[in-house]
Coordinates of C-alpha atoms in Angstrom, one line a residue:
M1 CA 0.1 0.0 0.0
A2 CA 1.4 2.9 -0.8
T3 CA 2.0 5.8 1.6
A4 CA 1.4 9.3 0.9
V5 CA 4.0 11.6 1.1
T6 CA 3.4 15.1 2.8
A7 CA 5.5 18.4 1.5
E8 CA 7.1 19.7 3.6
A9 CA 6.0 23.9 3.7
P10 CA 8.7 26.3 3.3
P11 CA 9.1 28.5 5.9
S12 CA 7.7 31.3 6.0
A13 CA 8.6 34.9 4.8
A14 CA 8.8 37.7 7.0
P15 CA 5.9 39.7 6.6
V16 CA 6.7 42.6 4.3
P17 CA 4.7 45.9 5.5
V18 CA 3.0 47.4 3.3
E19 CA 2.9 51.2 3.4
A20 CA -0.4 52.8 3.8
P21 CA -2.2 54.9 1.7
A22 CA -2.0 58.2 3.6
E23 CA 1.6 57.9 4.6
R24 CA 2.8 57.0 1.0
W25 CA 0.4 59.9 -0.1
R26 CA 2.4 62.4 2.7
T27 CA 5.6 60.6 1.3
E28 CA 5.6 60.9 -2.3
A29 CA 4.1 65.1 -1.6
V30 CA 7.6 65.8 0.6
R31 CA 9.6 64.4 -2.1
D32 CA 7.6 66.8 -4.7
T33 CA 8.2 69.3 -3.4
A34 CA 11.7 69.0 -2.6
R35 CA 12.2 68.1 -5.9
R36 CA 10.7 71.6 -7.2
A37 CA 12.9 73.7 -4.1
A38 CA 15.7 71.8 -5.5
Y39 CA 14.8 73.2 -9.0
L40 CA 13.2 76.7 -7.9
S41 CA 16.8 77.1 -5.6
P42 CA 17.2 79.9 -8.4
V43 CA 14.4 81.9 -7.5
L44 CA 14.1 81.1 -4.1
A45 CA 17.6 82.3 -4.0
V46 CA 16.8 86.0 -4.9
I47 CA 13.6 86.2 -2.7
A48 CA 15.7 84.8 0.3
L49 CA 19.2 87.4 -0.2
L50 CA 16.6 89.8 0.4
L51 CA 16.9 89.7 4.0
V52 CA 20.4 90.4 4.1
P53 CA 20.8 94.1 6.0
G54 CA 21.5 96.4 3.2
G55 CA 22.4 97.2 0.3
G56 CA 22.4 101.2 0.1
A57 CA 20.1 103.8 -2.0
E58 CA 20.3 104.2 -5.6
D59 CA 19.0 106.5 -7.9
G60 CA 16.1 105.9 -10.3
T61 CA 18.1 104.0 -12.9
G62 CA 21.4 102.4 -11.4
G63 CA 21.9 99.5 -9.6
T64 CA 22.4 98.6 -6.2
G65 CA 24.8 95.5 -5.7
S66 CA 23.2 93.7 -3.7
P67 CA 23.7 90.8 -2.7
A68 CA 19.8 89.6 -4.3
D69 CA 20.6 91.4 -7.3
A70 CA 23.9 89.4 -7.9
A71 CA 21.6 86.2 -7.6
S72 CA 19.2 87.3 -9.9
G73 CA 22.3 87.7 -12.9
L74 CA 23.0 83.6 -11.5
L75 CA 19.4 83.0 -12.0
V76 CA 19.6 84.3 -16.0
L77 CA 22.7 82.7 -16.4
V78 CA 21.2 79.6 -15.1
C79 CA 17.9 80.3 -17.4
L80 CA 20.0 80.2 -19.8
V81 CA 21.9 76.9 -19.6
R82 CA 19.0 75.1 -19.1
V83 CA 17.3 76.2 -22.0
L84 CA 19.9 75.1 -24.2
R85 CA 20.1 71.8 -22.9
E86 CA 17.0 71.2 -23.0
R87 CA 16.9 72.2 -26.5
A88 CA 13.7 74.2 -25.5
R89 CA 11.6 77.1 -27.5
P90 CA 11.7 79.0 -24.7
L91 CA 9.1 81.2 -24.9
T92 CA 5.4 81.5 -26.7
R93 CA 5.2 84.3 -29.6
T94 CA 2.4 85.7 -27.0
A95 CA 4.8 85.7 -24.3
A96 CA 7.9 86.8 -26.3
V97 CA 6.3 90.1 -27.6
V98 CA 4.7 91.0 -24.2
L99 CA 7.6 90.2 -21.9
G100 CA 10.5 91.7 -24.8
L101 CA 8.5 95.0 -25.8
P102 CA 10.4 97.1 -23.2
V103 CA 13.3 96.4 -24.9
L104 CA 12.0 98.3 -28.1
G105 CA 11.8 101.9 -25.6
I106 CA 15.2 101.5 -23.3
C107 CA 17.3 100.6 -27.0
L108 CA 15.5 103.4 -28.4
A109 CA 15.9 106.0 -25.7
A110 CA 19.6 104.6 -25.3
I111 CA 20.4 105.2 -29.2
T112 CA 18.9 108.8 -29.0
S113 CA 20.4 109.7 -25.7
H114 CA 22.3 113.4 -25.4
D115 CA 24.8 111.1 -23.5
P116 CA 24.9 107.7 -24.9
G117 CA 27.8 106.2 -22.9
A118 CA 26.0 107.3 -19.7
S119 CA 23.1 106.1 -20.7
L120 CA 24.7 102.5 -20.9
P121 CA 24.7 100.9 -17.0
G122 CA 20.3 102.4 -17.6
V123 CA 19.8 99.9 -20.6
A124 CA 21.3 97.4 -17.7
R125 CA 19.6 97.9 -15.4
Y126 CA 15.5 98.4 -17.2
A127 CA 16.8 95.1 -18.9
Q128 CA 17.8 93.2 -15.9
V129 CA 14.2 94.3 -14.1
F130 CA 12.3 94.5 -16.8
V131 CA 13.0 91.9 -19.5
L132 CA 15.5 89.3 -18.3
V133 CA 14.6 88.3 -14.7
P134 CA 11.1 88.4 -15.3
A135 CA 11.4 86.3 -18.1
A136 CA 14.0 83.8 -16.3
V137 CA 11.6 83.9 -13.7
F138 CA 8.5 82.8 -16.2
L139 CA 10.5 79.8 -17.9
T140 CA 11.9 78.7 -14.1
V141 CA 8.3 78.4 -13.0
R142 CA 7.2 75.1 -14.6
D143 CA 3.4 75.1 -13.5
R144 CA 0.8 76.0 -10.7
R145 CA 2.4 73.9 -8.3
D146 CA 6.0 76.0 -8.8
A147 CA 3.9 79.2 -8.9
T148 CA 2.8 78.2 -6.1
V149 CA 6.0 77.4 -4.1
V150 CA 7.5 80.4 -5.4
A151 CA 4.3 82.6 -4.4
W152 CA 4.5 81.4 -0.5
A153 CA 8.1 81.7 -0.4
L154 CA 6.6 85.6 -1.1
V155 CA 4.7 85.3 1.9
V156 CA 7.5 83.9 3.9
L157 CA 9.6 87.0 3.5
A158 CA 7.0 89.1 3.7
L159 CA 6.6 87.7 7.7
L160 CA 9.9 87.2 8.2
Q161 CA 10.7 91.2 7.0
G162 CA 7.7 92.2 8.7
A163 CA 8.9 90.5 12.4
V164 CA 12.1 92.8 12.2
G165 CA 9.8 95.9 11.0
V166 CA 7.0 95.5 14.0
T167 CA 10.1 94.8 16.4
Q168 CA 12.1 98.2 15.5
Y169 CA 8.7 99.8 16.2
L170 CA 8.0 98.5 19.4
T171 CA 11.3 98.6 20.6
G172 CA 12.3 102.4 19.1
T173 CA 15.1 101.3 16.7
G174 CA 13.7 101.7 13.3
A175 CA 13.9 104.3 11.3
S176 CA 13.4 108.9 12.0
Y177 CA 9.8 109.4 11.8
R178 CA 8.7 112.8 13.2
G179 CA 11.8 112.5 15.3
E180 CA 11.3 109.1 16.8
D181 CA 13.1 106.1 15.9
V182 CA 9.7 104.0 15.0
R183 CA 8.9 104.0 11.0
A184 CA 9.7 99.3 10.2
V185 CA 12.2 99.4 7.6
G186 CA 12.9 96.0 8.0
T187 CA 16.1 94.8 6.6
F188 CA 16.5 98.2 4.2
G189 CA 17.7 100.4 5.9
P190 CA 16.7 104.0 6.6
S191 CA 17.4 104.9 3.0
D192 CA 15.4 102.9 1.7
V193 CA 12.0 103.0 3.3
M194 CA 10.0 102.0 1.2
G195 CA 11.5 98.5 1.4
M196 CA 10.3 96.6 3.5
A197 CA 6.4 98.3 3.0
T198 CA 6.4 97.0 -0.6
V199 CA 7.3 93.3 0.3
V200 CA 4.7 93.3 3.0
S201 CA 2.5 94.6 0.6
Y202 CA 3.6 91.8 -2.0
G203 CA 2.9 89.5 1.0
L204 CA -0.2 90.5 1.8
V205 CA -1.7 90.8 -1.9
V206 CA -0.3 87.1 -1.9
A207 CA -2.0 85.8 1.0
V208 CA -5.2 87.2 -0.1
G209 CA -5.4 85.5 -3.5
L210 CA -4.2 82.4 -2.4
A211 CA -7.4 82.7 0.3
L212 CA -9.3 83.8 -2.1
G213 CA -8.6 81.4 -4.7
G214 CA -7.7 78.3 -3.2
R215 CA -10.4 75.7 -1.6
P216 CA -11.2 75.4 1.6
G217 CA -8.3 73.5 3.7
R218 CA -5.4 74.4 5.8
A219 CA -3.7 76.1 2.6
R220 CA -6.3 78.4 2.3
T221 CA -6.8 79.0 6.4
A222 CA -2.9 79.7 6.8
A223 CA -3.6 82.5 3.5
L224 CA -6.0 84.2 5.7
V225 CA -3.4 83.9 9.2
C226 CA -0.7 85.3 6.8
A227 CA -2.7 88.3 5.9
G228 CA -3.9 89.0 9.2
L229 CA -0.2 89.2 10.8
L230 CA 1.0 91.3 7.5
F231 CA -1.6 93.7 8.5
L232 CA 0.5 95.3 11.6
P233 CA 3.7 95.8 10.0
L234 CA 2.4 97.3 6.6
V235 CA 0.6 100.1 9.0
V236 CA 3.6 100.7 11.0
S237 CA 5.7 100.9 7.9
F238 CA 3.7 104.6 7.6
S239 CA 4.0 104.1 3.9
R240 CA 1.1 105.9 2.0
G241 CA 1.7 104.8 -1.1
A242 CA 1.6 100.8 0.0
W243 CA -1.8 101.4 2.0
I244 CA -3.2 102.5 -1.2
A245 CA -1.7 99.9 -3.5
T246 CA -2.6 97.4 -1.1
V247 CA -6.2 98.8 -0.7
L248 CA -6.8 98.9 -3.8
A249 CA -5.7 95.7 -5.2
C250 CA -6.9 93.7 -2.4
A251 CA -10.4 95.3 -3.4
L252 CA -9.7 94.6 -6.7
Q253 CA -9.5 91.0 -5.9
L254 CA -12.3 90.6 -3.3
V255 CA -14.7 92.1 -6.2
L256 CA -13.6 89.0 -8.6
A257 CA -13.9 86.5 -6.3
G258 CA -17.8 87.6 -5.1
V259 CA -19.5 90.5 -4.0
R260 CA -20.8 89.0 -0.6
R261 CA -17.3 87.6 0.4
A262 CA -15.8 91.0 -0.4
A263 CA -18.1 92.3 2.2
R264 CA -17.3 90.2 4.5
A265 CA -13.9 90.7 3.8
A266 CA -14.3 94.3 4.4
L267 CA -16.0 94.2 7.2
T268 CA -12.9 91.5 9.1
A269 CA -10.7 93.9 8.1
G270 CA -12.5 97.3 9.7
A271 CA -12.6 95.3 13.3
L272 CA -8.9 94.4 12.8
A273 CA -8.0 98.2 12.1
V274 CA -10.2 98.9 14.9
V275 CA -8.6 96.5 17.6
L276 CA -5.2 96.9 16.6
V277 CA -5.2 100.9 15.6
G278 CA -7.9 101.9 18.0
G279 CA -8.7 99.2 20.7
L280 CA -4.9 98.3 21.0
G281 CA -3.5 101.8 21.0
I282 CA -0.8 100.5 18.4
G283 CA 0.2 103.4 16.7
S284 CA -3.0 105.3 16.4
E285 CA -1.6 108.7 16.6
L286 CA 1.1 108.2 14.0
V287 CA -0.7 106.5 12.1
E288 CA -4.4 108.4 12.0
E289 CA -1.8 111.7 11.2
R290 CA 0.1 110.0 8.2
A291 CA -3.5 108.8 7.0
A292 CA -5.1 112.5 7.5
S293 CA -2.2 113.2 5.4
I294 CA -3.4 111.7 2.0
T295 CA -6.2 114.0 1.6
R296 CA -4.3 116.9 2.2
V297 CA -1.9 116.7 -0.2
T298 CA -2.9 119.5 -2.4
A299 CA -4.4 122.0 0.2
A300 CA -0.9 121.5 3.3
P301 CA 1.8 119.3 1.5
D302 CA 4.2 118.4 3.9
R303 CA 7.6 119.2 2.6
S304 CA 7.8 115.4 0.8
V305 CA 5.0 116.0 -1.4
T306 CA 6.0 119.5 -2.2
D307 CA 9.4 117.8 -3.6
R308 CA 7.5 115.3 -5.2
Y309 CA 5.3 117.7 -7.1
T310 CA 8.1 119.4 -8.1
M311 CA 10.0 116.6 -10.2
W312 CA 7.1 115.3 -11.6
A313 CA 6.8 118.8 -13.1
A314 CA 9.9 118.7 -14.1
A315 CA 10.0 115.2 -15.8
V316 CA 7.2 116.7 -17.7
E317 CA 9.2 119.8 -19.2
M318 CA 11.9 117.5 -20.0
W319 CA 9.4 115.2 -22.1
R320 CA 7.9 118.4 -23.7
A321 CA 11.9 118.8 -24.5
E322 CA 12.0 115.3 -25.7
P323 CA 8.7 114.0 -26.3
F324 CA 9.1 111.1 -28.1
T325 CA 12.6 110.1 -27.1
G326 CA 13.1 111.3 -23.8
V327 CA 16.3 113.0 -22.4
G328 CA 18.2 109.3 -22.8
L329 CA 18.5 106.7 -19.5
K330 CA 19.9 107.5 -16.1
G331 CA 19.6 111.3 -17.9
F332 CA 17.1 113.1 -14.9
P333 CA 19.5 113.7 -12.5
A334 CA 21.9 115.3 -15.5
H335 CA 18.7 117.6 -16.2
R336 CA 16.5 117.6 -12.8
D337 CA 17.8 121.3 -11.7
A338 CA 17.6 123.1 -15.6
H339 CA 13.8 122.1 -15.6
A340 CA 12.8 122.3 -11.6
S341 CA 11.6 125.6 -9.3
L342 CA 13.2 126.5 -6.8
A343 CA 10.7 125.0 -4.5
L344 CA 12.4 121.8 -5.0
S345 CA 14.5 120.7 -1.7
S346 CA 18.6 119.7 -1.5
G347 CA 17.7 116.4 -1.0
S348 CA 15.6 114.1 2.0
D349 CA 17.2 113.0 5.7
T350 CA 17.5 109.5 6.6
A351 CA 18.6 108.6 9.6
G352 CA 17.4 105.4 12.4
A353 CA 17.8 101.9 11.9
G354 CA 21.3 101.9 12.7
A355 CA 22.1 104.1 10.7
E356 CA 23.5 108.1 11.2
F357 CA 21.6 110.7 9.7
R358 CA 22.5 111.6 6.0
R359 CA 21.2 114.2 3.7
Q360 CA 20.0 112.2 0.7
P361 CA 19.8 113.6 -2.5
L362 CA 16.2 113.7 -4.8
L363 CA 17.5 111.9 -8.2
S364 CA 14.4 110.6 -9.5
P365 CA 10.5 111.7 -10.0
H366 CA 9.3 108.8 -7.5
N367 CA 6.5 108.2 -10.1
M368 CA 7.7 105.5 -12.7
Y369 CA 5.5 107.1 -15.8
L370 CA 7.2 110.4 -15.8
L371 CA 10.5 108.8 -14.7
V372 CA 10.1 107.0 -18.8
L373 CA 8.3 109.1 -19.9
S374 CA 10.9 112.0 -19.1
E375 CA 14.3 109.9 -19.9
Q376 CA 12.1 107.3 -23.2
G377 CA 9.7 109.7 -24.1
L378 CA 6.6 108.8 -24.9
F379 CA 7.9 105.8 -27.8
G380 CA 9.9 104.3 -24.5
L381 CA 6.2 105.0 -22.2
V382 CA 3.9 103.2 -24.5
A383 CA 6.5 100.2 -24.3
L384 CA 6.9 99.7 -21.0
S385 CA 3.1 100.5 -20.3
G386 CA 1.8 98.4 -23.0
S387 CA 3.8 95.2 -21.7
W388 CA 2.2 95.3 -18.3
L389 CA -1.1 96.1 -19.4
A390 CA -0.8 93.2 -21.6
L391 CA -0.1 91.2 -18.1
L392 CA -3.1 92.5 -16.7
T393 CA -5.2 92.0 -19.4
G394 CA -4.2 88.0 -19.6
A395 CA -4.6 87.8 -15.6
L396 CA -8.2 89.1 -15.4
L397 CA -9.1 86.9 -18.7
R398 CA -7.4 83.7 -16.7
H399 CA -9.4 84.3 -13.9
R400 CA -12.9 84.9 -16.3
A401 CA -11.7 81.4 -17.3
G402 CA -11.0 80.3 -13.8
A403 CA -8.0 79.9 -14.0
A404 CA -5.9 78.5 -10.2
G405 CA -3.8 82.0 -9.7
A406 CA -4.8 84.2 -11.7
L407 CA -6.4 86.5 -8.2
V408 CA -2.7 86.3 -7.1
A409 CA -1.3 88.0 -10.6
T410 CA -4.2 90.2 -10.8
G411 CA -3.4 91.2 -7.0
L412 CA 0.5 91.8 -7.7
L413 CA -0.1 93.3 -11.0
S414 CA -2.7 95.9 -10.0
W415 CA -0.5 96.9 -6.8
Q416 CA 2.2 97.8 -8.7
L417 CA 1.4 99.8 -11.5
I418 CA -0.8 101.5 -8.6
D419 CA 2.1 102.2 -6.9
F420 CA 4.3 103.5 -10.1
F421 CA 2.0 106.0 -9.7
Y422 CA 4.4 107.6 -6.8
A423 CA 7.2 105.2 -6.7
D424 CA 9.8 103.9 -8.9
I425 CA 12.7 101.2 -9.4
G426 CA 15.4 102.1 -6.7
G427 CA 16.6 100.3 -4.0
P428 CA 17.3 96.2 -3.2
S429 CA 13.8 95.4 -3.4
T430 CA 13.7 96.7 -6.7
V431 CA 15.1 93.0 -8.0
L432 CA 11.8 91.7 -6.4
M433 CA 9.8 93.9 -8.5
S434 CA 11.1 91.8 -11.3
V435 CA 10.3 88.3 -9.9
V436 CA 7.3 89.6 -9.3
F437 CA 6.6 90.6 -12.9
G438 CA 7.5 87.4 -13.5
L439 CA 5.6 85.2 -11.5
A440 CA 2.4 87.5 -12.8
A441 CA 3.0 86.6 -15.9
R442 CA 3.2 82.5 -15.5
W443 CA -0.3 83.0 -14.2
S444 CA -0.8 85.3 -16.9
L445 CA 0.3 84.4 -20.4
P446 CA 0.5 81.1 -22.5
G447 CA 3.3 78.2 -21.0
V448 CA 6.7 77.4 -22.2
R449 CA 6.9 75.9 -25.7
R450 CA 9.2 72.6 -26.2
A451 CA 10.8 71.8 -29.2

């Protein structure tokens, strides 16, 4: 009788741990974020280096030589190498025309300048700020997720600069304002009092755009919290221009997001302002005086407003002398005294925030449109402002189509175009403006073409 043979069972293998779907998703998300941050590191480096103290003052068209400016040059170089290596057609026809349009006015103004040699640094600066760096950011930011990473980097920079600014206000170590060292200027110093205000405004506008355009969740809540935190440093910057531009840009974002949401946000902002300024007394007297001065710019203007009006008039006179091509890049300081009235003072006083008292010369009209009109003429103004308006139109059309991020682009562009009515390029924060133009272009224009 045959006996049954039982096969010996193989030793059981050790159980293989199975990663839970949620843990796998988090791991992939972290890896994806790390890869994106590495690819975006040239852009993020420009933003991060704006935390380096100092940078100095500059005239309307000169360079600062700051670390962020050096990083922007590296960004352009890295972008060029990537384009050549990937054999890509860098830009669509529309993007190339919109981003390259300012070159026409810049080159014509340099050629027809009264002093072409002196205009060459201005050519380099304008090309850097309005053409090369925005195009490099546009090409480096590949999609919506990349754009979101850069947008949050702007918010983080604003929070850090705002924290420094609030500390300066509370400890009396800020820039001098009305005889007190209370003006929040962040790491930019008293020679660039608009630097921190600009950075904080960018961050607040981005946070509002992310909150309004995002889905309910942690990211949206975080954006709302960041917007609330950035309100205080913006207030204690005592920058009337930044206040006006931020209010109008955020109001436009709210209206585009919906009337009901706009009403709720307006009530919330009003309550926050009452609590911070009225209830807690944070800068209430100085803020009230500064806010009231906005309505007195024609009836009883202070010295800064008088100087600004005088330089505006001088810029218009330069344009009348050379209506089509202007007096040449970097030509405003050289022609200022010949066209300005005796009402113009010798300069503005700066002090505080670790710097000694100094007299800073007035070398630009503090109005970007008039600066371009005087130095590049009508042709240059049409080319440059045409590029900006095309970007804003593209952002509005993309928002109408329901594109994510369009509210952020609309807010940033509208803020900048409003701010240009009483500010121009100058100071270390200028390079951040070029990053903002590139980021807004990514959300406003068609994407990159591949071969």
